[in-house]
Amino acid sequence: MQISLDINGSLRDVYLDPRTTLLDALRSHLGLTGTKKGCDHGQCGACTVLLDGRRVNACLTLACMAQGAKVTTIEGLGSSDALSPLQAQFLNHDGFQCGFCTPGQICSATAMLEELAAGWPSHASTDLEGPFPLSHAEIAERMSGNLCRCAAYSNIVDAIQNAAKDGDAK
Amino acid sequence: MSLGKSLPHDAAPLHVTGQARYVDDIPLPATALHLAFGLSTIAHGEVTALDLSAVRAAPGVVAVYGPEDFDPVPDCSPSAHDEPMISTGEVLYLGMPLFLVAADSHLAARKAARLAKVSYTEKPALLTVDDALAANSRFEDGPVIWAKGDAARAIATAPHVVEGQFELGGQEHFYLEGQVAACLPLEGGDLLVHASTQHPTEIQHKVAHALHLPMSAVRVEVRRMGGGFGGKESQGNALAIACAVVAARTGRPAKMRYDRDDDMMITGKRHDLRLLYRAGFDDRGQLTGVAFTHLFRCGWAQDLSLPVADRAMLHADNCYHLPHIRIESHRLKTHTQSATAFRGFGGPQGMVGIERVMDHVAHALGRDPLEVRRANFYAPAEPVASAGGASPPGPPEDISEQAIGAGPVPPSPDETVDLTSRGAVEGQPERGVAPASPGAQTTPFFMPVEDFIGHELVARLVETSDYAARRAAIADWNAASPILKRGIALTPVKFGISFTLTHLNQAGALVHVYQDGSIHLNHGGTEMGQGLFQKVAQVAAGVFGVDPYAIKITATDTAKVPNTSATAASSGSDLNGMAARAACLTLRDRMAAFIAGKHQVKADAVRFEGGRVRVAGESYGFDQVAAWAYLARVSLSSTGFYATPKLQWDRKAGKGRPFLYFAYGAAVTEVVIDTLTGENRILRADLLHDTGNSLNPALDIGQIEGAYVQGAGWLTTEELVWDGKGRLTTHAPSTYKLPACSDRPDVFNVALWGRPNREDSVGRSKAVGEPPFMLGISAFYALSDAVAACGPGYPALDAPATPERVLAAVQRVQAHV
Ligand code: FES
Ligand code: FES
């Protein structure tokens, strides 16, 4: 079927089998290979992208379901000369080793900070009403859907904390 | 000077923007074929009929290959030629590839692979250590036995004895990027292979062999891997060979990527084993004699199991001087995935064994396990002049001349043998002279331990982690807490650095300086996240006195640097850093001689620093000197080579010096367990690790933290389960519990020891890839400590210490009378 996707601010038309996942559409049909396939079963988070700002596993989302939404991938968050605050902090804090989980981590963290700002509590929150101090435990809980086999977790948490501070300072 | 700086990973800007390219991201022509294997559904038996007609007829399928399509079926083994790419009729494990499908999409290939009609005659499968022992199913004729002193007598006459046995589980690599390879046919039958591999030369060799091509007809390129951890040392061979075979037959590019579940079903994992021990000791806990038996489950093919099991024996002593020791190692052949290399390469398994003895002895004596550990430490290193921090390493000698003819007569060339594999050849006994230091204590394999820093390192960690006070506080806390119990343990690490197959300890590099002063660096090591490329670039930048970012780091390529060893055994920066350094020094010397000649001064008066070249009071840009040197017809390209000195090793006898040096470390972990459910978590970890003069402290700390988490994961949550039919039931992260962000200890303190390597390594640094993995052992013994607080018995934990096992151990110690 013919579908039209709004990806990183531009409309892309693509002809797909209706059962194609958003992940395969991005990687195999649209040449956007920044989004990674780690497990293809919604278990690792490597494929995390944003749909209207909310994080989803692209491997569990059909491409046709993303019609009408704004899809943001790692390529749309920033570029080498205009890094997003999270991208810059992942770079400063070595928030990765092999880098394979990194696009998913950054997309996930981007939406996670929004969720926090919107007052969504997590399992680790002590007070459901907020505010939610950005503790290690809070970040760890909210990022637990993104596996990093290199276990660069300390640096990932540092990067997120610092990006959040950057955001507050603005 | 760029050495020792915490510069970010060279590809960092690419990683954070999603531009870093992995094999599956490389654009291929639309004609590319996608491959998948059809897998066996039984663990042992014969295929009586393989009906592939439905597979052939499936939409998108272009070709299907069964065993009869090959003569012979290509071999994928890095060692004993016992791994046909697809079964030749005999099924040896559940998940074994039976046939190969090529289709115009990945999905079409995978769907078609399910359509085969396979009939089998099933045979009883040997799945467990007991099955294999009963059937005497093993690699090598019998167990390998190394002995020093008289362990049996020492144990028999000891004041006290402990003995026991435990199971030590395997571990799935779960490199986040699964196995993948792609092959492009070139003119004249040549092939270009992109593979996610730690061992490009082996892929080159195996592909060439499969297609009866000379190695020169196959080029393998590896820019990076999304994690390797040992799982990409040999386990990618089958994919690369399959792609090459299809590309050669169809003339179309071919790509193969295992789906995650297939990856876990097909590929090998860390070796699991049963470990038996018996130890005699005195009232202080000092061991008088110890005997170990290792029963390794190696799976269906030999792969790298022999050197893995050897390395377990080589680390059976860890930090402890054991004058009377006997180690018996069985390498059992079972109908399961072929266990393979995994960070530490058997070393962790050996080390957990001796740490178990320490833990058990301390329990028997009612002492702090740390006291028992310290009582058994090797004697401290004698201070040596060369270890002074101020003395930079001299330029590496040109050892290429010496190396020729200096070694033993090489084995007669057999083109089927991959000489660069850790598993391929029996170690040639090296008969060079190992410089022994008189009086130094020796390991169970008679290597003098000349650099033991465990005493000081542990003393520092005890202080910084506040071990003694916390141990006392935990005892009080436990006394008042009936349900939750805490535990703490400090375990040390001593890990030998070098390939135990001595001839693999060599590396090459290729460096070009272009006329505009830009520098191109290439070496035989592969990048899998460990930061090797960045470290080697820092070495090169240091030699030329330029900014590390001025160095162009390029993909590992068998056409640039040949005959490389796997990036494994933690040796990546040791070997490749030295080779790159040698190449850069050659070029710098040529440039210095040229510019000195123009100024009529000696070449050694020329300085390369800050991107400038200073000579006779003048200062020129590096690019200026490069341009002049080009015009003066000075060669601006050089190779570099390095061979690790001092090694000699006879694996059959278990004697010699297999390692250039040891890397050390220690960790304190504190845990809490719930005695009603067995649930547990790590509360705090303090790590102190020896990286010599770190080449890049930030990268090293990242490696150490990651390794600890992975090591603790191995011993706590990562459990592999096979059912009674030999089916791996934990074949996805939904059932196989990998450490997540929330499993990182709440308090996590990591420090570098920071004294120079006493051996002349690159920048006097030490290898860091594997050694800190074993810091995770402290988590396991902290759990043992917590369980021990529940009753009088010894916990005797099996690994991984899952909640179920912790709960069982709690009940055991409580029931103990
Ligand atoms: S690839 Fe989507 S969650 Fe793993
Ligand atoms: S950086 Fe390798 S998986 Fe996260």
PDB file of C-alpha atoms in Angstrom, chain B residues 162-166 168 273 275-279 281 285 287 290-292 294 312-322 325 346-364 367-378 452 454 457-458 461 467 488-495 663-669 714-715 771 773-785 794-797 799:
ATOM      1  CA  VAL B 162      37.133 -28.177  52.624  1.00  0.00           C
ATOM      2  CA  GLU B 163      35.673 -29.637  49.519  1.00  0.00           C
ATOM      3  CA  GLY B 164      32.728 -29.055  47.305  1.00  0.00           C
ATOM      4  CA  GLN B 165      31.416 -28.607  43.836  1.00  0.00           C
ATOM      5  CA  PHE B 166      29.246 -26.087  42.086  1.00  0.00           C
ATOM      6  CA  LEU B 168      28.878 -22.135  36.939  1.00  0.00           C
ATOM      7  CA  LEU B 273      31.048 -25.886  33.738  1.00  0.00           C
ATOM      8  CA  LEU B 275      33.768 -27.074  39.177  1.00  0.00           C
ATOM      9  CA  LEU B 276      35.003 -29.457  41.889  1.00  0.00           C
ATOM     10  CA  TYR B 277      37.502 -28.438  44.527  1.00  0.00           C
ATOM     11  CA  ARG B 278      39.305 -29.843  47.526  1.00  0.00           C
ATOM     12  CA  ALA B 279      41.671 -27.754  49.595  1.00  0.00           C
ATOM     13  CA  PHE B 281      44.678 -25.262  54.888  1.00  0.00           C
ATOM     14  CA  GLY B 285      43.499 -20.071  56.267  1.00  0.00           C
ATOM     15  CA  LEU B 287      46.237 -23.076  51.661  1.00  0.00           C
ATOM     16  CA  VAL B 290      44.421 -27.483  46.396  1.00  0.00           C
ATOM     17  CA  ALA B 291      42.961 -29.666  43.673  1.00  0.00           C
ATOM     18  CA  PHE B 292      40.491 -28.527  41.023  1.00  0.00           C
ATOM     19  CA  HIS B 294      36.904 -28.391  35.638  1.00  0.00           C
ATOM     20  CA  ALA B 312      40.636 -21.259  33.047  1.00  0.00           C
ATOM     21  CA  MET B 313      43.538 -23.377  34.299  1.00  0.00           C
ATOM     22  CA  LEU B 314      45.895 -20.422  33.882  1.00  0.00           C
ATOM     23  CA  HIS B 315      43.702 -18.394  36.228  1.00  0.00           C
ATOM     24  CA  ALA B 316      43.012 -21.103  38.792  1.00  0.00           C
ATOM     25  CA  ASP B 317      45.459 -19.362  41.116  1.00  0.00           C
ATOM     26  CA  ASN B 318      44.186 -15.779  40.688  1.00  0.00           C
ATOM     27  CA  CYS B 319      46.205 -13.718  43.214  1.00  0.00           C
ATOM     28  CA  TYR B 320      47.259 -16.605  45.406  1.00  0.00           C
ATOM     29  CA  HIS B 321      50.518 -18.432  45.767  1.00  0.00           C
ATOM     30  CA  LEU B 322      49.685 -22.135  45.654  1.00  0.00           C
ATOM     31  CA  ILE B 325      48.169 -27.570  43.140  1.00  0.00           C
ATOM     32  CA  GLY B 346      37.828 -19.004  30.475  1.00  0.00           C
ATOM     33  CA  GLY B 347      39.815 -16.878  32.918  1.00  0.00           C
ATOM     34  CA  PRO B 348      36.719 -15.818  34.867  1.00  0.00           C
ATOM     35  CA  GLN B 349      35.619 -19.429  35.284  1.00  0.00           C
ATOM     36  CA  GLY B 350      38.990 -20.438  36.700  1.00  0.00           C
ATOM     37  CA  MET B 351      39.028 -17.441  38.996  1.00  0.00           C
ATOM     38  CA  VAL B 352      35.553 -18.021  40.433  1.00  0.00           C
ATOM     39  CA  GLY B 353      36.875 -21.456  41.475  1.00  0.00           C
ATOM     40  CA  ILE B 354      39.744 -20.289  43.649  1.00  0.00           C
ATOM     41  CA  GLU B 355      37.607 -17.481  45.069  1.00  0.00           C
ATOM     42  CA  ARG B 356      35.090 -20.140  46.062  1.00  0.00           C
ATOM     43  CA  VAL B 357      37.842 -21.940  47.931  1.00  0.00           C
ATOM     44  CA  MET B 358      38.789 -18.732  49.755  1.00  0.00           C
ATOM     45  CA  ASP B 359      35.163 -18.092  50.657  1.00  0.00           C
ATOM     46  CA  HIS B 360      34.630 -21.644  51.856  1.00  0.00           C
ATOM     47  CA  VAL B 361      37.868 -21.749  53.884  1.00  0.00           C
ATOM     48  CA  ALA B 362      36.976 -18.473  55.585  1.00  0.00           C
ATOM     49  CA  HIS B 363      33.523 -19.803  56.421  1.00  0.00           C
ATOM     50  CA  ALA B 364      35.020 -22.972  57.876  1.00  0.00           C
ATOM     51  CA  ARG B 367      37.081 -15.542  59.583  1.00  0.00           C
ATOM     52  CA  ASP B 368      36.672 -12.575  57.294  1.00  0.00           C
ATOM     53  CA  PRO B 369      37.244 -13.946  53.782  1.00  0.00           C
ATOM     54  CA  LEU B 370      39.422 -10.937  53.056  1.00  0.00           C
ATOM     55  CA  GLU B 371      41.898 -12.010  55.741  1.00  0.00           C
ATOM     56  CA  VAL B 372      42.087 -15.453  54.203  1.00  0.00           C
ATOM     57  CA  ARG B 373      42.580 -13.985  50.759  1.00  0.00           C
ATOM     58  CA  ARG B 374      45.378 -11.744  51.952  1.00  0.00           C
ATOM     59  CA  ALA B 375      47.072 -14.569  53.808  1.00  0.00           C
ATOM     60  CA  ASN B 376      47.420 -16.380  50.509  1.00  0.00           C
ATOM     61  CA  PHE B 377      48.548 -13.489  48.291  1.00  0.00           C
ATOM     62  CA  TYR B 378      51.659 -13.761  46.178  1.00  0.00           C
ATOM     63  CA  PHE B 452      52.268  -8.482  42.081  1.00  0.00           C
ATOM     64  CA  GLY B 454      47.720  -6.904  45.139  1.00  0.00           C
ATOM     65  CA  LEU B 457      46.045  -2.161  45.764  1.00  0.00           C
ATOM     66  CA  VAL B 458      43.776  -4.034  48.159  1.00  0.00           C
ATOM     67  CA  LEU B 461      40.624  -0.168  48.299  1.00  0.00           C
ATOM     68  CA  TYR B 467      35.484  -1.984  54.088  1.00  0.00           C
ATOM     69  CA  ILE B 488      29.833  -7.647  51.469  1.00  0.00           C
ATOM     70  CA  ALA B 489      32.848  -9.109  49.708  1.00  0.00           C
ATOM     71  CA  LEU B 490      36.164  -7.926  48.386  1.00  0.00           C
ATOM     72  CA  THR B 491      37.692  -9.986  45.607  1.00  0.00           C
ATOM     73  CA  PRO B 492      40.927  -9.295  43.749  1.00  0.00           C
ATOM     74  CA  VAL B 493      41.876  -9.956  40.134  1.00  0.00           C
ATOM     75  CA  LYS B 494      45.125 -10.924  38.484  1.00  0.00           C
ATOM     76  CA  PHE B 495      44.706 -11.492  34.766  1.00  0.00           C
ATOM     77  CA  ALA B 663      46.724  -6.683  35.030  1.00  0.00           C
ATOM     78  CA  TYR B 664      45.329  -6.291  38.541  1.00  0.00           C
ATOM     79  CA  GLY B 665      42.252  -4.956  40.216  1.00  0.00           C
ATOM     80  CA  ALA B 666      39.943  -5.431  43.153  1.00  0.00           C
ATOM     81  CA  ALA B 667      36.318  -4.729  43.934  1.00  0.00           C
ATOM     82  CA  VAL B 668      34.127  -4.456  46.990  1.00  0.00           C
ATOM     83  CA  THR B 669      30.456  -5.151  46.479  1.00  0.00           C
ATOM     84  CA  TRP B 714      26.925 -13.316  34.406  1.00  0.00           C
ATOM     85  CA  LEU B 715      26.954 -14.443  38.028  1.00  0.00           C
ATOM     86  CA  PRO B 771      40.441  -7.959  33.408  1.00  0.00           C
ATOM     87  CA  PHE B 773      35.052  -8.291  33.972  1.00  0.00           C
ATOM     88  CA  MET B 774      36.238 -10.376  36.907  1.00  0.00           C
ATOM     89  CA  LEU B 775      35.640  -7.557  39.359  1.00  0.00           C
ATOM     90  CA  GLY B 776      32.021  -8.702  39.078  1.00  0.00           C
ATOM     91  CA  ILE B 777      32.958 -11.842  41.021  1.00  0.00           C
ATOM     92  CA  SER B 778      32.747  -9.747  44.177  1.00  0.00           C
ATOM     93  CA  ALA B 779      28.968  -9.469  43.680  1.00  0.00           C
ATOM     94  CA  PHE B 780      28.658 -13.251  43.734  1.00  0.00           C
ATOM     95  CA  TYR B 781      30.623 -13.621  46.951  1.00  0.00           C
ATOM     96  CA  ALA B 782      28.783 -10.721  48.543  1.00  0.00           C
ATOM     97  CA  LEU B 783      25.605 -12.719  47.934  1.00  0.00           C
ATOM     98  CA  SER B 784      27.305 -15.716  49.496  1.00  0.00           C
ATOM     99  CA  ASP B 785      28.141 -13.524  52.492  1.00  0.00           C
ATOM    100  CA  TYR B 794      27.927 -22.803  54.053  1.00  0.00           C
ATOM    101  CA  PRO B 795      25.824 -21.222  51.267  1.00  0.00           C
ATOM    102  CA  ALA B 796      27.459 -23.223  48.440  1.00  0.00           C
ATOM    103  CA  LEU B 797      25.815 -21.006  45.843  1.00  0.00           C
ATOM    104  CA  ALA B 799      25.982 -19.399  39.551  1.00  0.00           C
TER     105      ALA B 799
END
